[in-house]
Amino acid sequence: MEPKNLNEWWEKQPDGLKRAFALFPDKRWKETGLSLKINIRNYCCLKKDNLLPGDKERTMLSEIVCELADTELCRVNGKAIEEMCDTDGAFLEEYQEQFNRVYDNIEREISDYMYE
């Protein structure tokens, strides 16, 4: 069972932060996995309190953005992530290009909000 305080935390966040994590307006927040919710909350709290060293911040942000981009890619294409990859687990070319665009957009939105 998911900790209630994660949903309460999200509900209290400013609209700007919610928009920065554009894939997760309130209605979709409840649909995301627990580990991603925890990672988003931890990143936001640590960033707000200025407790993230540069290398750790970059790693946390990359993990979050990657998972958000995977989720969006699946939603847009109506396919599981595995269906968009070759036998080695790498994205097929058409999906790699989409992933790169989605990743860059999400990363820019989050960074713009966090560094304003």
PDB file of C-alpha atoms in Angstrom:
ATOM      1  CA  MET A   1       0.000   0.000   0.000  1.00  0.00           C
ATOM      2  CA  GLU A   2       1.284   3.425  -0.943  1.00  0.00           C
ATOM      3  CA  PRO A   3       2.140   5.909   1.774  1.00  0.00           C
ATOM      4  CA  LYS A   4      -0.628   8.490   1.953  1.00  0.00           C
ATOM      5  CA  ASN A   5       1.846  11.295   2.573  1.00  0.00           C
ATOM      6  CA  LEU A   6       3.225  11.083  -0.996  1.00  0.00           C
ATOM      7  CA  ASN A   7      -0.145  12.017  -2.443  1.00  0.00           C
ATOM      8  CA  GLU A   8      -0.611  14.688   0.200  1.00  0.00           C
ATOM      9  CA  TRP A   9       2.848  16.071  -0.581  1.00  0.00           C
ATOM     10  CA  TRP A  10       2.039  16.218  -4.307  1.00  0.00           C
ATOM     11  CA  GLU A  11      -1.296  17.933  -3.737  1.00  0.00           C
ATOM     12  CA  LYS A  12       0.448  20.709  -1.766  1.00  0.00           C
ATOM     13  CA  GLN A  13       3.031  21.429  -4.456  1.00  0.00           C
ATOM     14  CA  PRO A  14       2.815  24.624  -6.492  1.00  0.00           C
ATOM     15  CA  ASP A  15       1.264  24.388  -9.938  1.00  0.00           C
ATOM     16  CA  GLY A  16       4.609  25.345 -11.465  1.00  0.00           C
ATOM     17  CA  LEU A  17       6.268  22.278 -10.024  1.00  0.00           C
ATOM     18  CA  LYS A  18       3.421  20.078 -11.232  1.00  0.00           C
ATOM     19  CA  ARG A  19       3.750  21.551 -14.717  1.00  0.00           C
ATOM     20  CA  ALA A  20       7.519  20.985 -14.651  1.00  0.00           C
ATOM     21  CA  PHE A  21       6.809  17.291 -14.222  1.00  0.00           C
ATOM     22  CA  ALA A  22       4.341  17.678 -17.101  1.00  0.00           C
ATOM     23  CA  LEU A  23       3.524  14.002 -17.370  1.00  0.00           C
ATOM     24  CA  PHE A  24       2.069  14.049 -13.915  1.00  0.00           C
ATOM     25  CA  PRO A  25      -0.795  16.446 -13.499  1.00  0.00           C
ATOM     26  CA  ASP A  26      -2.833  15.432 -10.466  1.00  0.00           C
ATOM     27  CA  LYS A  27      -4.949  12.823 -12.229  1.00  0.00           C
ATOM     28  CA  ARG A  28      -1.919  10.916 -13.559  1.00  0.00           C
ATOM     29  CA  TRP A  29       0.153  11.175 -10.381  1.00  0.00           C
ATOM     30  CA  LYS A  30      -1.947   8.407  -8.856  1.00  0.00           C
ATOM     31  CA  GLU A  31      -1.187   6.127 -11.813  1.00  0.00           C
ATOM     32  CA  THR A  32       2.592   6.297 -11.538  1.00  0.00           C
ATOM     33  CA  GLY A  33       4.752   3.790  -9.705  1.00  0.00           C
ATOM     34  CA  LEU A  34       5.737   4.219  -6.088  1.00  0.00           C
ATOM     35  CA  SER A  35       9.486   4.321  -6.757  1.00  0.00           C
ATOM     36  CA  LEU A  36       9.113   7.177  -9.243  1.00  0.00           C
ATOM     37  CA  LYS A  37       6.909   9.116  -6.830  1.00  0.00           C
ATOM     38  CA  ILE A  38       9.508   8.665  -4.095  1.00  0.00           C
ATOM     39  CA  ASN A  39      12.310   9.739  -6.430  1.00  0.00           C
ATOM     40  CA  ILE A  40      10.429  12.861  -7.517  1.00  0.00           C
ATOM     41  CA  ARG A  41       9.616  13.822  -3.941  1.00  0.00           C
ATOM     42  CA  ASN A  42      13.172  13.186  -2.743  1.00  0.00           C
ATOM     43  CA  TYR A  43      14.665  15.148  -5.614  1.00  0.00           C
ATOM     44  CA  CYS A  44      12.326  18.099  -5.060  1.00  0.00           C
ATOM     45  CA  CYS A  45      12.870  18.173  -1.291  1.00  0.00           C
ATOM     46  CA  LEU A  46      16.645  17.827  -1.501  1.00  0.00           C
ATOM     47  CA  LYS A  47      16.864  20.405  -4.277  1.00  0.00           C
ATOM     48  CA  LYS A  48      14.654  22.848  -2.353  1.00  0.00           C
ATOM     49  CA  ASP A  49      16.842  22.526   0.745  1.00  0.00           C
ATOM     50  CA  ASN A  50      20.039  22.813  -1.330  1.00  0.00           C
ATOM     51  CA  LEU A  51      21.263  19.423  -0.116  1.00  0.00           C
ATOM     52  CA  LEU A  52      22.214  17.872  -3.462  1.00  0.00           C
ATOM     53  CA  PRO A  53      25.830  17.884  -4.589  1.00  0.00           C
ATOM     54  CA  GLY A  54      26.059  18.514  -8.341  1.00  0.00           C
ATOM     55  CA  ASP A  55      26.894  14.964  -9.362  1.00  0.00           C
ATOM     56  CA  LYS A  56      24.136  13.426  -7.228  1.00  0.00           C
ATOM     57  CA  GLU A  57      21.615  15.973  -8.482  1.00  0.00           C
ATOM     58  CA  ARG A  58      22.432  15.152 -12.098  1.00  0.00           C
ATOM     59  CA  THR A  59      22.124  11.401 -11.441  1.00  0.00           C
ATOM     60  CA  MET A  60      18.776  11.751  -9.660  1.00  0.00           C
ATOM     61  CA  LEU A  61      17.387  14.044 -12.322  1.00  0.00           C
ATOM     62  CA  SER A  62      18.529  11.736 -15.138  1.00  0.00           C
ATOM     63  CA  GLU A  63      16.860   8.718 -13.530  1.00  0.00           C
ATOM     64  CA  ILE A  64      13.594  10.599 -13.069  1.00  0.00           C
ATOM     65  CA  VAL A  65      13.591  12.060 -16.569  1.00  0.00           C
ATOM     66  CA  CYS A  66      14.437   8.692 -18.110  1.00  0.00           C
ATOM     67  CA  GLU A  67      11.513   7.004 -16.381  1.00  0.00           C
ATOM     68  CA  LEU A  68       9.168   9.851 -17.304  1.00  0.00           C
ATOM     69  CA  ALA A  69      10.322   9.683 -20.931  1.00  0.00           C
ATOM     70  CA  ASP A  70       9.836   5.895 -21.019  1.00  0.00           C
ATOM     71  CA  THR A  71       6.315   6.346 -19.645  1.00  0.00           C
ATOM     72  CA  GLU A  72       5.463   9.024 -22.193  1.00  0.00           C
ATOM     73  CA  LEU A  73       6.904   6.968 -25.046  1.00  0.00           C
ATOM     74  CA  CYS A  74       4.707   4.023 -24.052  1.00  0.00           C
ATOM     75  CA  ARG A  75       1.658   6.281 -23.782  1.00  0.00           C
ATOM     76  CA  VAL A  76       2.201   8.001 -27.123  1.00  0.00           C
ATOM     77  CA  ASN A  77       2.882   4.794 -29.024  1.00  0.00           C
ATOM     78  CA  GLY A  78       0.458   2.546 -27.171  1.00  0.00           C
ATOM     79  CA  LYS A  79       3.178  -0.057 -26.717  1.00  0.00           C
ATOM     80  CA  ALA A  80       5.149  -1.605 -23.897  1.00  0.00           C
ATOM     81  CA  ILE A  81       8.752  -0.474 -23.678  1.00  0.00           C
ATOM     82  CA  GLU A  82       9.942  -3.949 -24.697  1.00  0.00           C
ATOM     83  CA  GLU A  83       8.033  -3.703 -27.989  1.00  0.00           C
ATOM     84  CA  MET A  84      10.056  -0.619 -28.932  1.00  0.00           C
ATOM     85  CA  CYS A  85      13.447  -2.243 -28.274  1.00  0.00           C
ATOM     86  CA  ASP A  86      15.648  -4.714 -30.086  1.00  0.00           C
ATOM     87  CA  THR A  87      16.779  -8.018 -28.581  1.00  0.00           C
ATOM     88  CA  ASP A  88      19.647  -6.241 -26.793  1.00  0.00           C
ATOM     89  CA  GLY A  89      17.255  -3.831 -25.064  1.00  0.00           C
ATOM     90  CA  ALA A  90      18.207  -0.764 -27.109  1.00  0.00           C
ATOM     91  CA  PHE A  91      15.458   1.367 -28.625  1.00  0.00           C
ATOM     92  CA  LEU A  92      14.710   0.803 -32.288  1.00  0.00           C
ATOM     93  CA  GLU A  93      15.813   3.849 -34.286  1.00  0.00           C
ATOM     94  CA  GLU A  94      12.374   5.450 -34.674  1.00  0.00           C
ATOM     95  CA  TYR A  95      11.712   5.165 -30.946  1.00  0.00           C
ATOM     96  CA  GLN A  96      15.191   6.331 -29.946  1.00  0.00           C
ATOM     97  CA  GLU A  97      14.601   9.596 -31.763  1.00  0.00           C
ATOM     98  CA  GLN A  98      11.228  10.029 -30.043  1.00  0.00           C
ATOM     99  CA  PHE A  99      12.748   9.172 -26.666  1.00  0.00           C
ATOM    100  CA  ASN A 100      15.524  11.736 -27.154  1.00  0.00           C
ATOM    101  CA  ARG A 101      13.018  14.505 -27.964  1.00  0.00           C
ATOM    102  CA  VAL A 102      10.744  13.616 -25.042  1.00  0.00           C
ATOM    103  CA  TYR A 103      13.709  13.305 -22.656  1.00  0.00           C
ATOM    104  CA  ASP A 104      15.103  16.701 -23.680  1.00  0.00           C
ATOM    105  CA  ASN A 105      11.714  18.402 -23.288  1.00  0.00           C
ATOM    106  CA  ILE A 106      11.074  16.927 -19.852  1.00  0.00           C
ATOM    107  CA  GLU A 107      14.585  17.699 -18.638  1.00  0.00           C
ATOM    108  CA  ARG A 108      14.303  21.294 -19.849  1.00  0.00           C
ATOM    109  CA  GLU A 109      10.925  21.810 -18.143  1.00  0.00           C
ATOM    110  CA  ILE A 110      12.155  20.436 -14.808  1.00  0.00           C
ATOM    111  CA  SER A 111      15.462  22.318 -14.957  1.00  0.00           C
ATOM    112  CA  ASP A 112      13.758  25.587 -15.915  1.00  0.00           C
ATOM    113  CA  TYR A 113      11.446  25.307 -12.920  1.00  0.00           C
ATOM    114  CA  MET A 114      14.098  24.165 -10.447  1.00  0.00           C
ATOM    115  CA  TYR A 115      16.576  26.881 -11.434  1.00  0.00           C
ATOM    116  CA  GLU A 116      14.215  29.849 -11.754  1.00  0.00           C
TER     117      GLU A 116
END
